XYZ file of C-alpha atoms in Angstrom:
508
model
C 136.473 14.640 119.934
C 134.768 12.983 116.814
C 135.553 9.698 115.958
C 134.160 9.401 112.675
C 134.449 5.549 112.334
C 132.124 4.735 114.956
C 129.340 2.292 114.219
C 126.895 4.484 116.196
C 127.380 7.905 114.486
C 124.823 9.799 114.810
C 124.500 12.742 111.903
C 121.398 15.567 112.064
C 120.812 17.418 108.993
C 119.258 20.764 109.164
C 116.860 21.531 106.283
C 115.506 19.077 104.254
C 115.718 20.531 100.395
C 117.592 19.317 97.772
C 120.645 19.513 99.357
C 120.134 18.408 102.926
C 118.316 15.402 101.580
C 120.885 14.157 99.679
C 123.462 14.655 102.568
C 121.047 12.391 104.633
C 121.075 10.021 101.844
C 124.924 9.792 101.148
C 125.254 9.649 105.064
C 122.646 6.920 105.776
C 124.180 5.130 103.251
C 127.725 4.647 104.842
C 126.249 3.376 107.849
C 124.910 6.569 109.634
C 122.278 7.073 111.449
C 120.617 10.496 110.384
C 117.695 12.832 112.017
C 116.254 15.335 109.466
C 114.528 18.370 110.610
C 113.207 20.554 108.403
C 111.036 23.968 109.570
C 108.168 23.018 107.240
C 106.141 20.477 108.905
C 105.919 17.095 106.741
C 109.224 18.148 104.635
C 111.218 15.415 106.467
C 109.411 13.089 105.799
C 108.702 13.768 102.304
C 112.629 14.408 102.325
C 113.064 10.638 103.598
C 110.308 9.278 100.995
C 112.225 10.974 97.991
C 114.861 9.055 99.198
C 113.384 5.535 99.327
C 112.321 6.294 95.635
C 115.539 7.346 94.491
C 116.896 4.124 95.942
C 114.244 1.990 94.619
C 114.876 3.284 91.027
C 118.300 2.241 91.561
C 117.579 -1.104 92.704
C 115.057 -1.499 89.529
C 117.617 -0.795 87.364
C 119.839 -3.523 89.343
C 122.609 -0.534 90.794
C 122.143 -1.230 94.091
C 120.818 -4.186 96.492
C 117.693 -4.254 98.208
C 119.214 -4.746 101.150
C 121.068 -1.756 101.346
C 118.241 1.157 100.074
C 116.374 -0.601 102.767
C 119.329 -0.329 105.610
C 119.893 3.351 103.935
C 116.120 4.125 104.277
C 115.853 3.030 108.164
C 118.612 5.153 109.209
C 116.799 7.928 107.910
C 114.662 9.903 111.040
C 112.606 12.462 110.413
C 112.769 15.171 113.461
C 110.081 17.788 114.102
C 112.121 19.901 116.535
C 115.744 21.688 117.567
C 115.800 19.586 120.966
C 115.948 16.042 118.907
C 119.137 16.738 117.880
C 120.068 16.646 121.341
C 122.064 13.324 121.048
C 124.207 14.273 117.250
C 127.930 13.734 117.183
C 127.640 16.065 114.398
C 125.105 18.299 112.844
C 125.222 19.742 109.384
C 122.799 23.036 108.578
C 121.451 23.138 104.650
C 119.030 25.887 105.085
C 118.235 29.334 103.148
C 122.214 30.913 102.394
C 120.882 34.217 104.443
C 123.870 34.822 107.174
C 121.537 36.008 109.385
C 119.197 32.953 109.417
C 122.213 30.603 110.028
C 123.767 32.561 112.882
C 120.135 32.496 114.529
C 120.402 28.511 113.205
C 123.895 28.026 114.716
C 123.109 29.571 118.649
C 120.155 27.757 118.853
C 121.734 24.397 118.021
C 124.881 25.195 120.623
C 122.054 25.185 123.038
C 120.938 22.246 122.438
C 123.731 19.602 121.466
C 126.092 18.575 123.683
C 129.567 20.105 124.201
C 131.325 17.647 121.321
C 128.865 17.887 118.664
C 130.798 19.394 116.111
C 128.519 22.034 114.063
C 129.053 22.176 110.168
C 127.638 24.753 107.437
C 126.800 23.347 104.336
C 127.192 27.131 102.998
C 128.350 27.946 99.370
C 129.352 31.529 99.934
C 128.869 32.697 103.035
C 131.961 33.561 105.480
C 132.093 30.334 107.795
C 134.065 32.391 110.315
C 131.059 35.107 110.169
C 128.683 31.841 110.882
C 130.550 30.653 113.701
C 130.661 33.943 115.462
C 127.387 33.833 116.555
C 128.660 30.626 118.303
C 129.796 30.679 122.389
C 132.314 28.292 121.230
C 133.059 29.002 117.459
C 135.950 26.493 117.667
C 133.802 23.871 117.141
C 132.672 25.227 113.473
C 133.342 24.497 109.834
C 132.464 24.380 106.524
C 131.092 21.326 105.206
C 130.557 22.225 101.414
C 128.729 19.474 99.114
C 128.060 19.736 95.666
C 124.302 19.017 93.852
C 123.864 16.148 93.279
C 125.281 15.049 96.804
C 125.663 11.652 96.507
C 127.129 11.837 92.927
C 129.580 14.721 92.520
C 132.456 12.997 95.034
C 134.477 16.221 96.509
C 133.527 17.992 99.630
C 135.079 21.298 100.612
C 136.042 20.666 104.563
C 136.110 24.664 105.147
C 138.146 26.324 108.693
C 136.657 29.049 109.990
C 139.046 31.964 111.388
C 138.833 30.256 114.852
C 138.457 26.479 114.160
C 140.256 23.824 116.270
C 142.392 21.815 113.803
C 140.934 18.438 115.293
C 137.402 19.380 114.046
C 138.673 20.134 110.495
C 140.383 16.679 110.714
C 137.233 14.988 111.886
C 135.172 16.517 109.632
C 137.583 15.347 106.747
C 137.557 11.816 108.218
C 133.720 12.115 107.752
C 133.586 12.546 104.496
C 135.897 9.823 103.618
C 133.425 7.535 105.006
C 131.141 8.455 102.619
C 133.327 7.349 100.100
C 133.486 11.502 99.134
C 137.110 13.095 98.765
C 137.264 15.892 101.115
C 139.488 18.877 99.971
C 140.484 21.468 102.604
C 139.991 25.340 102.253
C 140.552 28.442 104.417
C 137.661 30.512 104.679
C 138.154 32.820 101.622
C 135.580 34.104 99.259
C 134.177 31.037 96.795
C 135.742 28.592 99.183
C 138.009 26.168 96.434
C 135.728 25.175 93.676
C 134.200 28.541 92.920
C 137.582 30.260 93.277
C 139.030 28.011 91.118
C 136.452 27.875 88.624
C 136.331 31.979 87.942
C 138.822 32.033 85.081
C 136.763 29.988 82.526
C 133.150 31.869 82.532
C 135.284 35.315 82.823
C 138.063 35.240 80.200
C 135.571 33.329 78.013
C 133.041 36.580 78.544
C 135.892 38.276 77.888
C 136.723 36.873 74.480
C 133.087 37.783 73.331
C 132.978 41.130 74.993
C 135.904 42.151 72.513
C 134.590 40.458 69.769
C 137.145 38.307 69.307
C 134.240 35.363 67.736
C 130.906 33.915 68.275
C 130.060 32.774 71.778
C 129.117 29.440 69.970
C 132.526 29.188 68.135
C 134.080 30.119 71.401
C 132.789 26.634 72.720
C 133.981 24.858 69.846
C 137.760 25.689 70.381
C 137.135 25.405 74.256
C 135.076 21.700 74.121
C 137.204 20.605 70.654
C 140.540 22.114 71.027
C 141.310 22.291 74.739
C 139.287 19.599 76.159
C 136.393 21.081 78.402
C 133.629 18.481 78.849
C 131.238 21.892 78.111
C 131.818 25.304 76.391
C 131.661 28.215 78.677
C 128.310 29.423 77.577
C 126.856 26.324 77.620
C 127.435 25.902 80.809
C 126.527 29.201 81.998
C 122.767 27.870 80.535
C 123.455 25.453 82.122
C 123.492 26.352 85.933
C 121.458 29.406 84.903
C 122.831 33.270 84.726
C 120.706 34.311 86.923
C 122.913 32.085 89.724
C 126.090 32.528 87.501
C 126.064 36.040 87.408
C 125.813 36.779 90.685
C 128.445 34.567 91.883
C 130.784 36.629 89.704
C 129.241 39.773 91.341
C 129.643 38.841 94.949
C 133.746 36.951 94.743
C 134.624 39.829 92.528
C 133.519 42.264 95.162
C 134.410 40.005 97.895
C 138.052 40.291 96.673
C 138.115 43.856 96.442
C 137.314 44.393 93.094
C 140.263 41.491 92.416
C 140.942 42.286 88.232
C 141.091 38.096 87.547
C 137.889 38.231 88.913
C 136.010 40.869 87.212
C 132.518 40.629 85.673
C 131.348 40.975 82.132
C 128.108 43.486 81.282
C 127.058 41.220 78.295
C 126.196 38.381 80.848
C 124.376 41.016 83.006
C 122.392 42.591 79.976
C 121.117 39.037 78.901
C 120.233 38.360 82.467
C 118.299 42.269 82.692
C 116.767 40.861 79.386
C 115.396 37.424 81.107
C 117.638 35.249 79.325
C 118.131 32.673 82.042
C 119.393 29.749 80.046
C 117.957 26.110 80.123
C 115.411 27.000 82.309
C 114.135 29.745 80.933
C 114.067 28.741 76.547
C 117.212 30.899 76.002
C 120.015 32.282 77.397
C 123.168 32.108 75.054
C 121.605 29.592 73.213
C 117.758 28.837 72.505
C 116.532 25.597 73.819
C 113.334 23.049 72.568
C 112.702 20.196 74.377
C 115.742 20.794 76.802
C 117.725 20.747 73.801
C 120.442 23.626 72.167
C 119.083 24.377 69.130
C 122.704 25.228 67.291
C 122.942 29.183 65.535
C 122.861 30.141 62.175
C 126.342 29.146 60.582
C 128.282 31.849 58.498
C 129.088 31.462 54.847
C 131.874 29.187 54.826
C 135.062 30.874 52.696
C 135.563 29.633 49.325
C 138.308 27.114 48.719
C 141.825 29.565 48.736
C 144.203 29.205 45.975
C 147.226 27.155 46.468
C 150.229 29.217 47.419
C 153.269 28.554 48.485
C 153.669 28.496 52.283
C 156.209 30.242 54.739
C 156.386 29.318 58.125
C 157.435 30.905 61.218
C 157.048 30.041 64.949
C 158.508 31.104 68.336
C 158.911 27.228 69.195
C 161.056 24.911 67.515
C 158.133 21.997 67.946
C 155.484 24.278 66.588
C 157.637 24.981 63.425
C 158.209 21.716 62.554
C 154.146 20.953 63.152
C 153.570 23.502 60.465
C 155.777 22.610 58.228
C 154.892 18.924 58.425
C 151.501 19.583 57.525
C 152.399 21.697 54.914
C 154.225 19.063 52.921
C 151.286 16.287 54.231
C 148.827 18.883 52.360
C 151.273 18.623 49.372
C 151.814 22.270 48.991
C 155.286 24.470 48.283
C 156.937 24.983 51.291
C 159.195 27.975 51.413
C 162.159 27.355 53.948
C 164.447 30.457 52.928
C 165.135 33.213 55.945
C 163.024 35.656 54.408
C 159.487 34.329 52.124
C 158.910 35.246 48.613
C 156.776 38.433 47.752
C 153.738 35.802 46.862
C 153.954 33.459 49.901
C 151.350 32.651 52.538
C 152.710 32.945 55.705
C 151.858 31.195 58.797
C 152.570 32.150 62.200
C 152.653 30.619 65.414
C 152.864 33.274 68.255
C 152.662 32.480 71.568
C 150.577 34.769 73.927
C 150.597 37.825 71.462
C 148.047 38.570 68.218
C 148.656 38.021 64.899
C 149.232 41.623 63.869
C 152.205 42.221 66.888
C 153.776 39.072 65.546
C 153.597 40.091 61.763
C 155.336 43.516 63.067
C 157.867 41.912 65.003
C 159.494 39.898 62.476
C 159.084 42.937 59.671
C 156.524 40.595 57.863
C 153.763 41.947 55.340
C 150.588 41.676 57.338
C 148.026 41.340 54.447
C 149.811 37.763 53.577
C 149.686 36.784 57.539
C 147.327 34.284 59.120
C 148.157 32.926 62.884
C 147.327 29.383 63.780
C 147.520 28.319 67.445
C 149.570 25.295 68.309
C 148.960 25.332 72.046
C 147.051 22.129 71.485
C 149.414 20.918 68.361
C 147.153 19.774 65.200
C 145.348 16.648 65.970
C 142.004 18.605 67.279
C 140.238 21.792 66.189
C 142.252 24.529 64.474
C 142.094 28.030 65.034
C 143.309 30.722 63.152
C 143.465 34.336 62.963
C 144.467 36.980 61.028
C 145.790 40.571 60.956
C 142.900 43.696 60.261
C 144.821 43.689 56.842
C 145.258 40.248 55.998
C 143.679 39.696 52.709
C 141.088 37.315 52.249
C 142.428 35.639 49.653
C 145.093 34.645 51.610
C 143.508 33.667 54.819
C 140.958 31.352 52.705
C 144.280 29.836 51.006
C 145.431 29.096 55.029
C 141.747 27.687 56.144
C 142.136 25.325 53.053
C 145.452 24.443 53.610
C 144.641 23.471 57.307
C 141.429 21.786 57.113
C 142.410 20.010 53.780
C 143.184 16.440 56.359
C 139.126 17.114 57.593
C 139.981 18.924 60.662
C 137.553 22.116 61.656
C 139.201 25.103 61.563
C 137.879 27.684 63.545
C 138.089 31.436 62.326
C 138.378 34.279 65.081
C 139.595 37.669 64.762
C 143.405 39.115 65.820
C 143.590 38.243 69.859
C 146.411 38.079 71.859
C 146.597 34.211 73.446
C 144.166 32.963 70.451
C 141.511 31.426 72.841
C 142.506 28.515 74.157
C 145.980 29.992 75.139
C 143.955 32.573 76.740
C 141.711 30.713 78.755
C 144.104 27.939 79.850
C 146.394 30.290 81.222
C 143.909 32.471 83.167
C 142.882 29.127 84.459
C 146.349 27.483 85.482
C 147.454 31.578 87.035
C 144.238 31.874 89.529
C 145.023 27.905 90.557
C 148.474 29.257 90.847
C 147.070 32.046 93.055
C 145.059 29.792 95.495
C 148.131 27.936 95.865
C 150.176 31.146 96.750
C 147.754 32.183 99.170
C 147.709 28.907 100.949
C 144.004 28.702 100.828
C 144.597 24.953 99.765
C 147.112 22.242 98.694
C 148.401 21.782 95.398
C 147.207 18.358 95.397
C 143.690 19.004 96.605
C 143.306 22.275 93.869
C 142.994 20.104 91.416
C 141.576 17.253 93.381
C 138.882 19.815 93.685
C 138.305 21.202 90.230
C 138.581 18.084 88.389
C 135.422 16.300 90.313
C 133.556 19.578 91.283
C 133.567 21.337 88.411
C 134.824 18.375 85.730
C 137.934 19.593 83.972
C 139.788 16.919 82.047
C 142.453 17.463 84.530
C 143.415 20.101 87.491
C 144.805 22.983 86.582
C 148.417 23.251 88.020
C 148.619 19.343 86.060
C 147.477 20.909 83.238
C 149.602 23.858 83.670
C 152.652 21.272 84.131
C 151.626 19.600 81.174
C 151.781 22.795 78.908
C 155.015 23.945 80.397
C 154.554 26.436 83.275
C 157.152 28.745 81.153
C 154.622 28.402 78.124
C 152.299 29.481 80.744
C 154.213 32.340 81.833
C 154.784 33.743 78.441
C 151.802 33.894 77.102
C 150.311 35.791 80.230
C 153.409 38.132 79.948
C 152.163 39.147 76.710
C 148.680 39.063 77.505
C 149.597 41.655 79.913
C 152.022 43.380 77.684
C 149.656 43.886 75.222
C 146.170 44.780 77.259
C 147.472 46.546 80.507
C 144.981 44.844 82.124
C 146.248 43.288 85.625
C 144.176 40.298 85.033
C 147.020 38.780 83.451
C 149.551 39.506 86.063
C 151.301 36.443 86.559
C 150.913 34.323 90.324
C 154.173 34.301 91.998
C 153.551 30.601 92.540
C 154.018 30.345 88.595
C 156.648 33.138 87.565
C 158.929 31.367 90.482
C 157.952 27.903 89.265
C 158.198 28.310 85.633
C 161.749 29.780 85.774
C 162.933 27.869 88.432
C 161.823 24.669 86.438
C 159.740 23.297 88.948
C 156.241 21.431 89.049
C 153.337 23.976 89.636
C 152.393 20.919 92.107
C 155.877 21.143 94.320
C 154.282 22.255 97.980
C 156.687 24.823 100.452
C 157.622 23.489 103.501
């Protein structure tokens, strides 16, 4: 079997495009050596040149020694045919993702390589066990999943097929982590790990705009300022492009059987009929010049609200006290009888549920109530809502009264979960979900989605760290009030959260 430590590795790479190239790179550089065939004639070697530059450029700038682009760039072999591969201890395919083209791909290779090469599909979302069925020995056949850039996003999904030895999976793994990469293991489900994990945040966000809730661009402001994303949602769907985002959402959601946590949106579909590609094509949610967002028109900001007195009510102790702190910092009247006065603005802080269920709840007069979400507490950007009858006298008096420190306050309308609550807990209950399954490890879930996709931390931590009953709750009443089964709650959390346990605690 593989030993992946050994000095005289050798590593062929199948296709010789963006991705294959920088496999060959990231390999040559831990000490492999690497044939690169490509079916264009001359795209190895112009796959090998791209190389040197890119490792010149980093030597220039003084990253990396001469020495070693110049060891990196001699271990590089450029192949013109199948039968050179002959010799690999391992060969990795990076061609067109067409499942017929890589089952063609994958029989002609077992024909050639010798009986312990181990074969490896650099696939995105193709069915690895599908690949290796065209395979006399599909045993020998896994997922090796990089991200773009290769040799700078550091996770690599090591993917088993329905009938793949353990030992190769463990090799395979052991391969990566001589790169220096962190290899995260998946079964052989639709999206893999990354893209699995990553289809609450584009969805629910969709979601949020599809019912109007705000903006798309004030959407990223409470995601990015209030919860902590390194991008809003619809920046990055410009990002990557929608017409590659879009159909990723497509194919898992059908893939799952028409899984509800999964479902589409039509607005991204009618901007992507309409040619709205993002970045690359001068607009998508946002218009670009020079590469650069050019930011929408801003709405009339509200005119400075009258100073009330201000009532207070929240479903957590901690969230109270937060309000009524910075009512008193703001240095207005704070009302702290059971019942407020007939002229009092009052503040809620619901959990999970809108502003106008909340107001009803507690018998409350819903054209004096304004919501303000304290998921996040009060040191970053506030958002508030308010009932369809909340008068806007009094949610300008509430916008004032928040931002009055120099905050941003960000205005949606009445939305069960707010957004952030929303989004956060679709997020942490599909992580909870891949856990359940046993697709992968708690630990490597978020191992995965905090350096493939960037999150300021993996989602079962960051469900921990908001309480996994907090977490529960609010998806309760998400459900509660939409009907929609997207919200159903993972058994991994509901047993978690009231059990009291770490969304990161394993089963034997």
């Amino acid at each position: 079997m593989l030993d992946a430590q050994r000095s005289d590795l050798v590593l062929g790479v199948v296709g010789a495009g963006t991705m294959g190239r920088g496999i060959a790179q990231l390999a040559a550089a831990a000490g492999i050596h690497v044939r690169l065939l490509d079916a264009r004639a001359g795209a190895a070697e112009e796959a090998r040149a791209s190389v040197a530059a890119a490792l010149e450029a980093l030597v220039a700038k003084g990253k990396l020694a001469e020495a070693a682009a110049s060891a990196t760039v001699a271990r590089l072999q450029p192949v013109g045919r199948e039968a050179a591969l002959a010799g690999c201890d391992v060969v990795v395919e990076a061609v067109v993702e067409d499942l017929e083209v890589k089952r063609a791909l994958f029989a002609r290779l077992e024909a050639v390589v010798g009986p312990g090469c181990v074969l490896a599909t650099n696939t995105s979302s193709l069915s690895v066990t599908a690949i290796a069925a065209a395979c006399a020995k599909p045993g020998r056949v896994a997922g090796l999943h990089f991200f773009n850039p290769v040799p700078l996003m550091k996770v690599v999904e090591v993917v088993a097929g329905a009938r793949t030895e353990p030992q190769v999976v463990d090799a395979l793994q052991a391969l990566v982590g001589r790169t220096g990469h962190r290899a995260v293991r998946a079964s052989d489900t639709p999206g893999f790990l990354v893209n699995h994990a990553g289809r609450a945040y584009g969805t629910e966000a969709l979601r949020l705009l599809q019912e109007g809730v705000a903006p798309f661009w004030e959407l990223d402001r409470v995601l990015r300022e209030a919860a902590g994303f390194r991008m809003g949602p619809f920046e990055l769907l410009d990002l990557v492009g929608l017409d590659v985002s879009h159909p990723v959402m497509e194919s898992v959601y059908t893939q799952f059987y028409e899984e509800p946590r999964f479902r589409p949106s039509y607005v991204l579909r009618s901007r992507l009929e309409a040619g709205l590609l993002g970045r690359k094509s001068g607009e998508g949610f946002y218009r670009y010049e020079g590469g650069k967002a050019l930011p929408p028109a801003e709405p009339p900001p509200l005119p400075a609200g009258e100073k009330r007195p201000v009532w207070a009510c929240a479903q957590e102790p901690a969230a109270l006290e937060l309000l009524q702190a910075r009512v008193r910092a703001a240095g207005w009247t704070l009302e702290e009888a059971a019942r407020p006065s007939a002229e009092a603005l009052l503040l809620l802080a619901p959990l999970g549920r809108d502003a106008t269920s909340t107001a009803l709840a507690l018998g409350l007069d819903a054209e004096r109530c304004v919501a303000v979400d304290l998921l996040h507490g009060l040191e970053r950007r506030r958002t508030v809502m308010s009932t369809p009858v909340t008068r806007p006298g009094f949610l300008a008096s509430a916008v004032t009264l928040l931002s009055a420190d120099g905050t941003p306050v960000s205005r949606i309308h009445d939305s069960p979960g707010f957004v952030a609550q929303r989004v956060l807990a679709c997020v942490v209950n599909v992580a909870c979900d891949i856990a359940q399954q046993r697709i992968a490890s708690p630990s490597d879930i978020d191992a995965a989605v905090t350096l493939g996709l960037g999150y300021p931390r993996g989602p079962l931590a960051w469900g921990d760290a908001l309480g996994p009953l907090r977490v529960l709750h609010i998806l309760q009443a998400l459900l509660a009030a939409t009907g929609d089964p997207r919200y159903r709650p993972s058994l991994w959390l509901s047993r978690r959260a009231r059990l009291g346990a770490s969304l990161l605690t394993p089963e034997g």
